C-alpha positions as a printed NumPy array, in Angstrom:
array([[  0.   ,   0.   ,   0.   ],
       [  1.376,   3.277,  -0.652],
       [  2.102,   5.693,   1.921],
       [ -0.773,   7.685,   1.161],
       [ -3.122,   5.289,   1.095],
       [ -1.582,   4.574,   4.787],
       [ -1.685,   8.174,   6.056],
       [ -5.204,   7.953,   4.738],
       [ -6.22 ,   5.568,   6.64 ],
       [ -4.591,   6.263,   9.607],
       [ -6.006,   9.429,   9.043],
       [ -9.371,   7.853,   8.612],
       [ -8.782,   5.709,  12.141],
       [ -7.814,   9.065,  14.169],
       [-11.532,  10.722,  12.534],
       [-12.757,   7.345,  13.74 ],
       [-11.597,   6.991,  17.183],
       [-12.615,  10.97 ,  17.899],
       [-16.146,  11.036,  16.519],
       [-16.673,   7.849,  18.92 ],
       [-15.766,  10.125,  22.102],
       [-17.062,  12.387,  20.645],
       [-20.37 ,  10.936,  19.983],
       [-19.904,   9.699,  23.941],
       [-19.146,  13.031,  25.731],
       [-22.47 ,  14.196,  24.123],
       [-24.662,  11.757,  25.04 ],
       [-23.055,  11.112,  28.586],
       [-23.471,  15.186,  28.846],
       [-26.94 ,  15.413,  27.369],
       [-28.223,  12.375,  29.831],
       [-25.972,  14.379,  32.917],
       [-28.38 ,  17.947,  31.334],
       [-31.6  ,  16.196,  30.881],
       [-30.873,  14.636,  34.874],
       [-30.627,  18.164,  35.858],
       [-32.715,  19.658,  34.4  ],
       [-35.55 ,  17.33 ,  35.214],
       [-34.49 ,  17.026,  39.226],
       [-36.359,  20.19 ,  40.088],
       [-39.409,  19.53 ,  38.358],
       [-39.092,  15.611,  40.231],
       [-39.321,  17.   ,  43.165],
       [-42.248,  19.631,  42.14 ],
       [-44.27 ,  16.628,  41.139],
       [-43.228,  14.514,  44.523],
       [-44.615,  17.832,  46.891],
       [-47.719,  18.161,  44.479],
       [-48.753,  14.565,  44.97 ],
       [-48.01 ,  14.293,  48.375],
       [-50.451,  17.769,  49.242],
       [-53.005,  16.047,  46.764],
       [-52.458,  12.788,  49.068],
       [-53.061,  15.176,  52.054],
       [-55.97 ,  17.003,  50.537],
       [-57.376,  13.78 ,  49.826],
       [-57.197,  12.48 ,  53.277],
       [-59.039,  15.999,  54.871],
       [-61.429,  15.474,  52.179],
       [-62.165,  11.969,  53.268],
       [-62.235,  12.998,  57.021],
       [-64.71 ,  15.966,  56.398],
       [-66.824,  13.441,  54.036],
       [-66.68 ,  11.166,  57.21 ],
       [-67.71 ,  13.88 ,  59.799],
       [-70.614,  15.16 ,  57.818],
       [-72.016,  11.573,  56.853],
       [-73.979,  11.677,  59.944],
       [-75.081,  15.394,  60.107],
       [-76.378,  14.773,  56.098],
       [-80.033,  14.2  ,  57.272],
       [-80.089,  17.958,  58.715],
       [-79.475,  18.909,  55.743],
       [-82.425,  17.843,  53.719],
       [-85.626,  20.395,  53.008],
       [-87.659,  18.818,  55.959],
       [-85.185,  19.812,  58.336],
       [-84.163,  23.554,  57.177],
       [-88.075,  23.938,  57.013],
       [-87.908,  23.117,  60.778],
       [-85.138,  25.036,  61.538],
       [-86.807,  28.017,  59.235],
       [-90.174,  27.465,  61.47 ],
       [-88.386,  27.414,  64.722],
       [-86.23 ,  30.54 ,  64.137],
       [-89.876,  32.305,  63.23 ],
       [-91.51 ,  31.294,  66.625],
       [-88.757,  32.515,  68.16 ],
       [-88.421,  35.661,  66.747],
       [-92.66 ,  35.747,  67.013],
       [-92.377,  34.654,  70.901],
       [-89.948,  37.573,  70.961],
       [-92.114,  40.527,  70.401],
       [-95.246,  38.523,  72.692],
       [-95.236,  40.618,  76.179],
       [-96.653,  37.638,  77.879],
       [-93.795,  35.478,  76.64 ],
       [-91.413,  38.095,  77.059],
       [-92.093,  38.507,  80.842],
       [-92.2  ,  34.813,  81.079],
       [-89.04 ,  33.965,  79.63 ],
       [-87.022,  37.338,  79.933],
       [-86.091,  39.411,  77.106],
       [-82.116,  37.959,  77.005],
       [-83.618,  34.051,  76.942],
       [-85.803,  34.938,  74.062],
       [-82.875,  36.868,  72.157],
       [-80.456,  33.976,  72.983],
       [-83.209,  31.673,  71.079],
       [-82.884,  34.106,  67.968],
       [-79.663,  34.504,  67.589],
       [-79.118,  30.301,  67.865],
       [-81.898,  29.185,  65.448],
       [-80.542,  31.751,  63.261],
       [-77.071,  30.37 ,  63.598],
       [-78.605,  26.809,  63.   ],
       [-80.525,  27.924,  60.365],
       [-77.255,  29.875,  58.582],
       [-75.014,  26.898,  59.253],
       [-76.945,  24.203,  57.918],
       [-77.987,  26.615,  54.764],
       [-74.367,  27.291,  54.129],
       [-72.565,  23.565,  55.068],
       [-71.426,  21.926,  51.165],
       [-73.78 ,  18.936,  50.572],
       [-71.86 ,  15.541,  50.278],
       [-72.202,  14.901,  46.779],
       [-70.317,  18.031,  46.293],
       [-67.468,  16.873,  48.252],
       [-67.485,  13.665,  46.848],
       [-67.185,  15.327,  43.083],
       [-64.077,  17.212,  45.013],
       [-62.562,  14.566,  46.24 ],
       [-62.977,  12.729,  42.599],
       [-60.967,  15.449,  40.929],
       [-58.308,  15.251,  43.592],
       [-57.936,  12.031,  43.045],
       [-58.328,  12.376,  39.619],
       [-55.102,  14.809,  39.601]])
């Protein structure tokens, strides 16, 4: 073989042997980059699903608490509640009742059935919380 052909491929070899470390530098760099870069938004992911894991949980406990408080809730009962909070305010402006009772008993009797009253108007139904608790765990 002549000595070009030689130099050549020695030449050819060398061209070889660098676009092999080359080629491995990259890809060891690009995997060491996309590691990197992708740690931060690991551990963004880990502390969403572990407050989704938490949100789930209060969810569940609320959904637990009200299960037994669910039959105040229905139209029977706020009627009651409505009915009761009108006596009392009616009983209220009665003399006879009001000299019976005394004026602070009466007012007392207000202010709670309209506390009930607000309360139970204003507590989130269970089905709602259950759709809530879906998406969470949906997410």
């Amino acid at each position: 073989m002549p000595a070009t052909g030689r130099k050549r491929l020695h030449l050819a070899q060398e061209f070889g042997r660098v676009g092999v470390w080359l080629a491995l530098v990259l890809t060891v760099s690009l995997w060491f980059g996309t590691f990197a870069v992708l740690t931060p938004v690991r551990a963004t992911l880990t502390s969403a699903h572990s407050q989704l894991t938490e949100l789930d949980a209060r969810l569940q406990g609320v959904q637990d608490t009200l299960a037994p408080f669910d039959a105040l809730s229905r139209p029977e009962t706020l009627a009651a509640v409505d009915t009761l909070n009108g006596l009392a305010q009616l009983a209220q402006r009665t003399p006879v009742i009001d000299t019976m009772f005394g004026q602070q008993n009466l007012q007392d009797a207000v202010n709670l059935t309209a506390q009930w009253q607000d309360t139970l108007q204003d507590r989130p139904p269970l089905p709602a919380l259950a759709d809530a608790r879906k998406a969470v765990q949906g997410w």
